[in-house]
Coordinates of C-alpha atoms (C1' of nucleotides) in Angstrom, one line a residue:
Chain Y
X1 CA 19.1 5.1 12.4
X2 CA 19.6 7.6 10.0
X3 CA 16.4 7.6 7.8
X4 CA 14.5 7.7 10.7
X5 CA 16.0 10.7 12.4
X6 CA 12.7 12.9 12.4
X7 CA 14.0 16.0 12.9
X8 CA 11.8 16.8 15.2
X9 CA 8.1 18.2 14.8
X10 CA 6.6 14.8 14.3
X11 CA 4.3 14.1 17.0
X12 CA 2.3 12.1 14.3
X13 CA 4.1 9.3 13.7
X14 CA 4.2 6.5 16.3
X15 CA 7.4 5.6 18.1
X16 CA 7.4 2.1 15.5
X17 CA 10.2 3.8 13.8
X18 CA 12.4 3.4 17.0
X19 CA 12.5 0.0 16.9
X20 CA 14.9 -1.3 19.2
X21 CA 17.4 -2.7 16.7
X22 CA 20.1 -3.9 19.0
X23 CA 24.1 -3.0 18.8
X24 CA 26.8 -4.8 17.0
X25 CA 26.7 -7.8 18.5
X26 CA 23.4 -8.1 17.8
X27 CA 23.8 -7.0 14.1
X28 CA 26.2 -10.1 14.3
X29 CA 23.4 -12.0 15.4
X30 CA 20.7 -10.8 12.9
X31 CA 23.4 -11.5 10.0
X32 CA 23.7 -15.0 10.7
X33 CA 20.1 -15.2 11.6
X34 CA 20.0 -14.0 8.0
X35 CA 21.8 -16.8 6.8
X36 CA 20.0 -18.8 8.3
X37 CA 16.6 -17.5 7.8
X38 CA 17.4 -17.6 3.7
X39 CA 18.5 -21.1 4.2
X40 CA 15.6 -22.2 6.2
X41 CA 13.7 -20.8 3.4
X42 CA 13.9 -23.7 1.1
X43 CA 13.5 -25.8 4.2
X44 CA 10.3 -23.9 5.3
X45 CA 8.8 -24.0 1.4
X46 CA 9.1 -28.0 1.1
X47 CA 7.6 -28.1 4.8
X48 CA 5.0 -25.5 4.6
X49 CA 4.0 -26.3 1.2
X50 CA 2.6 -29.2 -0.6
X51 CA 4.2 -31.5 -3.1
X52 CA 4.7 -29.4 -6.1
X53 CA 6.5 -26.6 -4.2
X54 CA 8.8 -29.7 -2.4
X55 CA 9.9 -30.8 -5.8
X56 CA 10.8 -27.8 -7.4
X57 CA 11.9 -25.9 -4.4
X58 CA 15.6 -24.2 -5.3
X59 CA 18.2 -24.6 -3.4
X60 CA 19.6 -22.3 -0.3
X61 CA 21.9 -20.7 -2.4
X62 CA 19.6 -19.9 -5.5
X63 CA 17.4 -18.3 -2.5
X64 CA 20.3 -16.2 -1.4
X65 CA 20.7 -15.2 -4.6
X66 CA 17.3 -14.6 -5.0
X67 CA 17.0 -12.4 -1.9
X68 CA 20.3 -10.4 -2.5
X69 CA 18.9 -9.8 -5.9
X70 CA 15.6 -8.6 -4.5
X71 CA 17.6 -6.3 -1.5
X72 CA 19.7 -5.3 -4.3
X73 CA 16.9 -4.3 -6.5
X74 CA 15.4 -2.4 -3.8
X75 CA 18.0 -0.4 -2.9
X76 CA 18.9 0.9 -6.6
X77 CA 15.5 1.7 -7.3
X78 CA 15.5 3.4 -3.8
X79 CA 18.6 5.3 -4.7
X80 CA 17.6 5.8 -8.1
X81 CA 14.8 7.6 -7.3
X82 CA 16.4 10.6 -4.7
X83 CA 18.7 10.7 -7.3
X84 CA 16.3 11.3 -10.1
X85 CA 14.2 13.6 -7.8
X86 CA 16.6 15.5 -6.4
X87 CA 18.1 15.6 -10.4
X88 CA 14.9 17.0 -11.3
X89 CA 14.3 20.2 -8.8
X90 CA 16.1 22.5 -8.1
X91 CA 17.4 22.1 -4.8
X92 CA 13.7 23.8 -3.2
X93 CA 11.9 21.2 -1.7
X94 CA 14.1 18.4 -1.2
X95 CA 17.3 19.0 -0.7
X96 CA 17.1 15.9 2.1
X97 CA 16.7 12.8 0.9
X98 CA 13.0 12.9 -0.5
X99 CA 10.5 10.8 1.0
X100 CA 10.3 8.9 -2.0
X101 CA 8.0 6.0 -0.9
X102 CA 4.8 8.5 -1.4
X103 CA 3.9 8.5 -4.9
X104 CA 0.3 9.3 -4.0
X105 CA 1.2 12.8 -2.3
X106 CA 4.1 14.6 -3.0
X107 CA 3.8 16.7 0.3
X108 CA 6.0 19.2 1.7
X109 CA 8.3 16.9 4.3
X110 CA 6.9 17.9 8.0
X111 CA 9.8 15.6 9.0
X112 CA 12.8 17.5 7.1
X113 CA 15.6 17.5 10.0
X114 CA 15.3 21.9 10.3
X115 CA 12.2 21.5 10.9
X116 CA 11.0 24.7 9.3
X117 CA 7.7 23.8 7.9
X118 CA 5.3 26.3 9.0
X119 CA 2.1 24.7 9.8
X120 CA -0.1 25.1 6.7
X121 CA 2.7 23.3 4.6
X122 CA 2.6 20.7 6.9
X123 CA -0.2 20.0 4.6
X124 CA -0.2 19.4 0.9
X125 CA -0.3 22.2 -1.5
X126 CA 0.0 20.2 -4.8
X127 CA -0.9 16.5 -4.5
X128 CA 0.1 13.8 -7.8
X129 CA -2.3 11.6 -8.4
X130 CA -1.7 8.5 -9.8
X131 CA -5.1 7.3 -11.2
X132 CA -4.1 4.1 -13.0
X133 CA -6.5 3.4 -15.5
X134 CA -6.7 -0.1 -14.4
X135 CA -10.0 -1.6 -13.9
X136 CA -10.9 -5.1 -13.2
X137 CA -14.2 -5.8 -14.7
X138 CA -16.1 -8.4 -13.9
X139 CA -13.9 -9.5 -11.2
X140 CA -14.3 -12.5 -9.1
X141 CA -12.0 -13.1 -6.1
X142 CA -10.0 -16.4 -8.0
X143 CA -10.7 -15.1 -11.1
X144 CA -9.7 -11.7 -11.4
X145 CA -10.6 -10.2 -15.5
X146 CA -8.3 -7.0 -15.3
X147 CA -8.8 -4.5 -18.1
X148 CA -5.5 -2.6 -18.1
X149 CA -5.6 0.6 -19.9
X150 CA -2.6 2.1 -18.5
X151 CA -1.8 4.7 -20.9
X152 CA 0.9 7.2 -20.1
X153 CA 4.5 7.6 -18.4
X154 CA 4.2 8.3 -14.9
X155 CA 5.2 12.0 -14.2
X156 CA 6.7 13.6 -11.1
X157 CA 5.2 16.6 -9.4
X158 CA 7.5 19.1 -7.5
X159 CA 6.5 21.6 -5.6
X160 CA 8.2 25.0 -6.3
X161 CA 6.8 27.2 -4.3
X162 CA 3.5 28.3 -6.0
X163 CA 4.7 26.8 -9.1
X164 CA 4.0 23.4 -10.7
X165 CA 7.2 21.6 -12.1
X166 CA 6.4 18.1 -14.0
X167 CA 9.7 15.5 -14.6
X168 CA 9.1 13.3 -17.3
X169 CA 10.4 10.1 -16.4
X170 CA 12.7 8.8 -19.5
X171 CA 13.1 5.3 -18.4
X172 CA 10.5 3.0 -18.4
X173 CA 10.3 1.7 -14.9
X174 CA 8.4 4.1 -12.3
X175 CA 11.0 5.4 -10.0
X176 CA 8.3 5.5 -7.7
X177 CA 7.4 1.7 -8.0
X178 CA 9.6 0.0 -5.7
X179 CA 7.6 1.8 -3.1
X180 CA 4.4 2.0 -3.5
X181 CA 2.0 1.2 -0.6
X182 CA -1.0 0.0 -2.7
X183 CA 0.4 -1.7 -6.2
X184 CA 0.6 -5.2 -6.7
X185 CA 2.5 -5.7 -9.4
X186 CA 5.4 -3.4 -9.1
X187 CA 8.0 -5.3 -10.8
X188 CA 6.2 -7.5 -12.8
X189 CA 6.4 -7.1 -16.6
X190 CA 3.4 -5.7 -18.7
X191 CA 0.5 -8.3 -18.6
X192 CA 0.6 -10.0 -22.0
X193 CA -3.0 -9.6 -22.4
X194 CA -2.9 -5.9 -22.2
X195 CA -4.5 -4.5 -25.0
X196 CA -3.1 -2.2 -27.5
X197 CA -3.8 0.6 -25.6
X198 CA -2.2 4.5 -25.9
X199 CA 0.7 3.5 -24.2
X200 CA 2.1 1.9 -27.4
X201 CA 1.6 4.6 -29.4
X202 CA 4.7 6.0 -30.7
X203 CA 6.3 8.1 -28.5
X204 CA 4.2 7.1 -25.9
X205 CA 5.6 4.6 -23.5
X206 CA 3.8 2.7 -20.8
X207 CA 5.4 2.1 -17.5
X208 CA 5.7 -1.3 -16.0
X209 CA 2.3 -2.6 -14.4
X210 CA 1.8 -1.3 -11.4
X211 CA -1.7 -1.0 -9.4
X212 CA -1.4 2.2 -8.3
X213 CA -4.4 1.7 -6.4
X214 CA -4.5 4.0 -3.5
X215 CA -3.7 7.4 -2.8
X216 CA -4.9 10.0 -0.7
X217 CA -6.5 13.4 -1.3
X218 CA -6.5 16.4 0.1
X219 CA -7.8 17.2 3.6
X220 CA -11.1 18.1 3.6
X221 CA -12.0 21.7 2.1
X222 CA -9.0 21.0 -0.1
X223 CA -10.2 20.3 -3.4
X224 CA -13.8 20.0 -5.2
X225 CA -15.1 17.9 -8.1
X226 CA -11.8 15.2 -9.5
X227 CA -12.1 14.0 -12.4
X228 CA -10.4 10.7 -12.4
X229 CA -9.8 10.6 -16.2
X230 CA -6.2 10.6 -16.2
X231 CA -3.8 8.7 -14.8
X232 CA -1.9 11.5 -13.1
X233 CA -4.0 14.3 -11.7
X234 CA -2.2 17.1 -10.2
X235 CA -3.9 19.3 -8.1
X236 CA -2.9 22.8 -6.7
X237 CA -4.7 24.7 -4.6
X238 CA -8.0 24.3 -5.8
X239 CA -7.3 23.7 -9.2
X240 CA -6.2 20.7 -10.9
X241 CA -3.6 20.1 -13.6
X242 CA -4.7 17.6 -15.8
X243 CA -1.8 16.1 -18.0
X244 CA -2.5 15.9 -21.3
X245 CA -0.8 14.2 -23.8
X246 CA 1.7 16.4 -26.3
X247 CA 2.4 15.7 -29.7
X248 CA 5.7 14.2 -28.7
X249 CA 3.7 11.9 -26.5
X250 CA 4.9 13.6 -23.2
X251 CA 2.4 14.2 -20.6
X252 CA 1.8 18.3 -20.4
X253 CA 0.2 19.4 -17.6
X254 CA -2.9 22.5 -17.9
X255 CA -4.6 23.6 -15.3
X256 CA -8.1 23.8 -15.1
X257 CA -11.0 24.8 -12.8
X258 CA -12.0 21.7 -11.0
X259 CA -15.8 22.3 -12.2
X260 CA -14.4 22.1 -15.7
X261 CA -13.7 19.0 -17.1
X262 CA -10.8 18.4 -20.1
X263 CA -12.2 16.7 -22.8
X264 CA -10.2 13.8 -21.7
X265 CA -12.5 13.3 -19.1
X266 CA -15.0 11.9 -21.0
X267 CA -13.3 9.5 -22.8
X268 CA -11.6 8.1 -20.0
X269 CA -14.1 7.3 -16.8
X270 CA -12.5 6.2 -14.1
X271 CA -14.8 3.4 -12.3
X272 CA -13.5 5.1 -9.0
X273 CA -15.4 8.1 -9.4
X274 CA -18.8 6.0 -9.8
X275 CA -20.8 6.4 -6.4
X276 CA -20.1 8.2 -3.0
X277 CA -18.6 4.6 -2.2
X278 CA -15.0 4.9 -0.6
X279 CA -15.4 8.3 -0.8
X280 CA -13.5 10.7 1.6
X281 CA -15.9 13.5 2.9
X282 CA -14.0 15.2 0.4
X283 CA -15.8 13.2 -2.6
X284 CA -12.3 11.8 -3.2
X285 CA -12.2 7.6 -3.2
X286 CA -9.5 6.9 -0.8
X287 CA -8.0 3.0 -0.5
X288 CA -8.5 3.2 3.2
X289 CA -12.1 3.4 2.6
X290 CA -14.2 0.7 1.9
X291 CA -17.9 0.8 1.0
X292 CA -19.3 -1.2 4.3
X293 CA -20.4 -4.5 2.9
X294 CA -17.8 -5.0 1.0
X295 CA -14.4 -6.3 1.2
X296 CA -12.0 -3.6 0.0
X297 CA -9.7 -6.1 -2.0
X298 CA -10.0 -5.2 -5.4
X299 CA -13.6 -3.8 -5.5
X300 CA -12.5 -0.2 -5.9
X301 CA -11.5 -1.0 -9.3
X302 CA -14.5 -3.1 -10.1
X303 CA -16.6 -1.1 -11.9
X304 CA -19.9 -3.2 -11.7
X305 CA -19.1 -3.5 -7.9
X306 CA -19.0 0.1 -7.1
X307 CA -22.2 0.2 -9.5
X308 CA -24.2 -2.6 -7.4
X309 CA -22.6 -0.4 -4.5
X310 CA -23.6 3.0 -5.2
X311 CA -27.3 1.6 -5.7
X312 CA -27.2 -0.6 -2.4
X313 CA -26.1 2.9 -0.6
X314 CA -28.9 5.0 -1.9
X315 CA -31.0 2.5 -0.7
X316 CA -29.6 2.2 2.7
X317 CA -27.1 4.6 3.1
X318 CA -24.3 3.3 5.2
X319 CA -21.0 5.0 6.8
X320 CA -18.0 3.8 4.5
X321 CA -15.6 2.0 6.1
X322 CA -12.6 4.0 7.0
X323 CA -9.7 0.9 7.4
X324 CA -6.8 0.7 9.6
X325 CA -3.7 2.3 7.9
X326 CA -1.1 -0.6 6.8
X327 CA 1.8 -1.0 9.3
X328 CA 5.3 -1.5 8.2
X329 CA 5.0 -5.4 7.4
X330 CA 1.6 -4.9 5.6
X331 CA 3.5 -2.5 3.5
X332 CA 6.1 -4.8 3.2
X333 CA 4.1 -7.7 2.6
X334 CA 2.1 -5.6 -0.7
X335 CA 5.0 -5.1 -2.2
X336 CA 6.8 -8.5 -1.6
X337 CA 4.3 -10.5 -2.3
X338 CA 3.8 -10.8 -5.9
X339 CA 7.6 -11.4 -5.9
X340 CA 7.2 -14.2 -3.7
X341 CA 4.5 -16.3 -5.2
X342 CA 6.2 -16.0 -8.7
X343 CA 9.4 -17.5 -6.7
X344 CA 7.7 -19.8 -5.0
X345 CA 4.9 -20.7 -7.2
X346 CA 2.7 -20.6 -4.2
X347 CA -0.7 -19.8 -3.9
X348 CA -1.6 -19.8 -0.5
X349 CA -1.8 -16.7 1.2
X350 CA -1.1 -18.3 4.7
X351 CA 2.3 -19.8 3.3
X352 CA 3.2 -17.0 1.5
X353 CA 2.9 -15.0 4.2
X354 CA 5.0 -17.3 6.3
X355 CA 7.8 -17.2 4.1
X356 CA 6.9 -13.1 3.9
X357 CA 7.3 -13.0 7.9
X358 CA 10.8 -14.7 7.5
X359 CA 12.0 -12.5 4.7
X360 CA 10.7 -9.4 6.8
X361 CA 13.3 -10.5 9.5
X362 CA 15.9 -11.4 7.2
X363 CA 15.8 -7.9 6.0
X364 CA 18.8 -5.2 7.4
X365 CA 17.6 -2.4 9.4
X366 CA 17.8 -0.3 7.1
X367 CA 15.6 -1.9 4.8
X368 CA 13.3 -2.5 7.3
X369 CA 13.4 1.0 8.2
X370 CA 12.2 2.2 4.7
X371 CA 8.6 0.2 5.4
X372 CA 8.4 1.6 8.9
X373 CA 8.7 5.3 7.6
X374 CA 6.6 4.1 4.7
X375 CA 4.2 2.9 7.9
X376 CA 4.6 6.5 9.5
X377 CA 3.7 8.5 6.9
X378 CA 1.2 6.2 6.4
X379 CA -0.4 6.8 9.7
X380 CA 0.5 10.8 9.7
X381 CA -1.7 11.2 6.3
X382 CA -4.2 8.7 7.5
X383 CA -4.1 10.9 10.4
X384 CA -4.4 13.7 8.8
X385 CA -7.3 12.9 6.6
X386 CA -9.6 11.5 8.9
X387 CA -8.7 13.0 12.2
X388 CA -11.5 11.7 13.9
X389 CA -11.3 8.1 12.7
X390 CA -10.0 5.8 15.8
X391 CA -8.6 1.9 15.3
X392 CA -11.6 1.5 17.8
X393 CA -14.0 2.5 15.3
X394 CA -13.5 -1.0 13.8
X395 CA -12.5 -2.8 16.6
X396 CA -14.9 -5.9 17.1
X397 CA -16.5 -5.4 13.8
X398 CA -15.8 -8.4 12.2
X399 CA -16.6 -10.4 14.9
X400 CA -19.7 -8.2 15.5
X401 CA -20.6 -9.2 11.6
X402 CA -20.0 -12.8 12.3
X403 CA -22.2 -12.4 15.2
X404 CA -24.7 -10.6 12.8
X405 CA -25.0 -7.4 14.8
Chain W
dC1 C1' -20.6 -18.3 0.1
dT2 C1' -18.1 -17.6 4.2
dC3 C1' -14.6 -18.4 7.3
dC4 C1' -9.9 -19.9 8.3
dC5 C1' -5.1 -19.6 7.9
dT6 C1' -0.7 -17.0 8.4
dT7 C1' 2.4 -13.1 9.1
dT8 C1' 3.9 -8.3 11.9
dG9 C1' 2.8 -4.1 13.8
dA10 C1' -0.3 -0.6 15.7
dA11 C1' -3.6 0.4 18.8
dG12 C1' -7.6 -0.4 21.7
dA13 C1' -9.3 -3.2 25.6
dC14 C1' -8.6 -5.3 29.6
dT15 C1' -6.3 -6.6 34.1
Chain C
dA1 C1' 2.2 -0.8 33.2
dG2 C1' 1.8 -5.0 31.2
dT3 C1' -0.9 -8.3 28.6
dC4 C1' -4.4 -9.6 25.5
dT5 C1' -7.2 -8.9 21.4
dT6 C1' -8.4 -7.1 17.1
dC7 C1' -7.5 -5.5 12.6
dA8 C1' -5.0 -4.3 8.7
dA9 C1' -3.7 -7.6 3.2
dA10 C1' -4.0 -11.6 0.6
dG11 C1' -6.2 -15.6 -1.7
dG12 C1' -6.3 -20.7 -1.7
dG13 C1' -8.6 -24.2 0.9
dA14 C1' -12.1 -26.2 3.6
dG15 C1' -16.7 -26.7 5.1

DNA sequence: CTCCCTTTGAAGACT
DNA sequence: AGTCTTCAAAGGGAG
């Protein structure tokens, strides 16, 4: 499996990666199971869903269209990208193929086949930090009211040695997007109802919509105060960059003391910063925390949530919720699924996610293999930033909630 | 309002 | 060591 050759040095990442994919015969196998899984697609929306989704289910052969499409899609935008990184550095960093799921940190590769990475890189010296200005405000689970202020092209952080190098992204789709572990809405166009917001000032364009709604910080000790003004915030080494916008619209970066704040700050409060809730010890919110009442859905981006949170938890100060880091499917499944229910028009999550199960096995290995090193990062940052959290720590909590213990 | 459903994979618990 | 159980996400549906 090439992409998953670790190179040695990982004694992170789980074994999930090694996933016995059988030999030819059964690559044979798997392709006609693929057939047959995209044809049993249309045959497994009419059963599984109701009436609607019978009548207006496509045929096998749209869905195989519809699927090669997708693996297509998926595949360019994954090539795209290690060809627009590796376009935009100069051959320091990532002269392997960059991990290029792994917009949140742009970390030195522990896992680059020499395995030469001393130690301390093994950790982060500049992390990018995609702070979407989205916020959903006043959201209700079916009724979700999402303010989108996304304002500014995405920008890609390289690590040159002790030097900061920012890639403008010319095009308008996030390289990045195809991957990302949190967002949503990765391929979906702009929201019509998004207000006129920076991003359509001239010379300003606004990538596609994309919750970029996790990412993870620093290891403890790493950084200080964040301000999560901005929708990209670099930080290096104690400092952070915060991009600013140039008079040709282009996001420049200026580093400032983290007790500082830029101006832009202030303009722009990010409804993550509100409250120790989902905080990492670090004071940075992290997706895999979740305040401890609370589902983590979409509540980090509700404002009045993380409010009404922040007061519950100086009343009765709880430990936040580390979650379990997503597996390979999970991964999968974010990513997929808005695609799904816009093919489908399905609703349910419980179909959806049958029809997700069978695409996951329809996929090649090698698709399959980009989620399961998605997964193993994953894991190794989770890992990393809360080395002392266990999957035990939650284990039997929901059913000790239902209980009421 | 809360729980269930449904998927896969990881990891803890149990035998 | 092997098997079982729980939890990650998601959101409509049911009670």
């Amino acid at each position: 499996m090439p992409q998953l050759s670790s190179g040695g040095g990982d004694d992170l990442g789980a074994n999930d990666e090694m996933i016995a994919f059988k030999d030819e015969g059964e690559q044979e196998e798997k392709i006609q199971e693929n057939a047959l899984t995209e044809r049993d697609l249309a045959d497994l929306k009419s059963s599984l869903v109701n009436e609607s989704e019978t009548n207006q289910s496509p045929n096998a052969a749209a869905i195989r269209r519809a699927q090669q499409g997708e693996q297509r899609s998926f595949a360019e935008k994954h090539r795209e990208l290690i060809d627009g990184v590796s376009k935009h550095q100069d051959g320091g960093m990532y002269k392997t193929p960059a991990y290029t799921g792994y917009p949140f940190l742009m970390l030195p590769d522990p896992y680059l086949p020499n395995g030469s990475v001393s130690p301390s890189s093994r950790f982060p010296l500049i992390c990018i930090w995609p702070l979407r200005m989205t916020a959903q405000a006043g959201h209700s689970r079916k009724r979700p009211v999402r303010i989108d202020v996304t304002g500014f092209s995405p920008v890609f952080v390289l690590q040159q040695s002790n030097k900061v190098s920012v890639v403008q992204q010319s095009h308008g789709m996030h390289p990045l997007s195809s991957l990302l572990p949190y967002g949503n809405e990765h391929f979906s166009p702009s929201p019509p109802h998004l207000p006129a917001d920076m991003s359509q000032k001239p010379g300003v364009h606004r990538h596609q919509s994309q919750d970029l709604s996790g990412y993870y910080s620093l290891p403890p000790g790493g950084v200080g105060q964040i301000s999560p003004s901005v929708s990209w915030l670099l930080v290096r080494q104690g400092q952070a960059v915060y991009p600013t916008l140039s008079p040709c619209g282009f996001r420049q970066p200026y580093a400032s003391n983290l007790s500082s704040t830029p101006s832009s700050y202030s303009r722009f409060p990010h409804p993550l910063m509100l409250g120790p809730s989902g905080m990492h010890p670090t004071g940075i919110p992290h997706p895999a925390i979740v305040p401890p009442t609370g589902k983590q859905e979409h509540d980090q981006y509700d404002r009045g949530m993380y409010l009404k949170q922040e007061v519950k938890q100086q009343k009765e100060p709880k430990k936040p919720v580390i979650k379990k880091p997503l597996n390979a499917f999970m991964l999968y499944m974010k990513e997929m699924r808005a695609k799904v229910i816009a093919e489908c028009t399905l609703k349910e999550s419980a179909a959806i996610n049958q029809i997700l199960g069978r695409r996951w096995h329809a996929l090649t290995r090698e698709e399959q293999a980009k989620y399961y090193e998605l997964a193993r990062k994953e894991r190794q940052l989770h890992m990393q930033l809360y080395p002392t959290w266990s999957a035990r720590d939650n284990y039997g909590k929901k059913k000790e909630e239902k209980t009421g213990e």
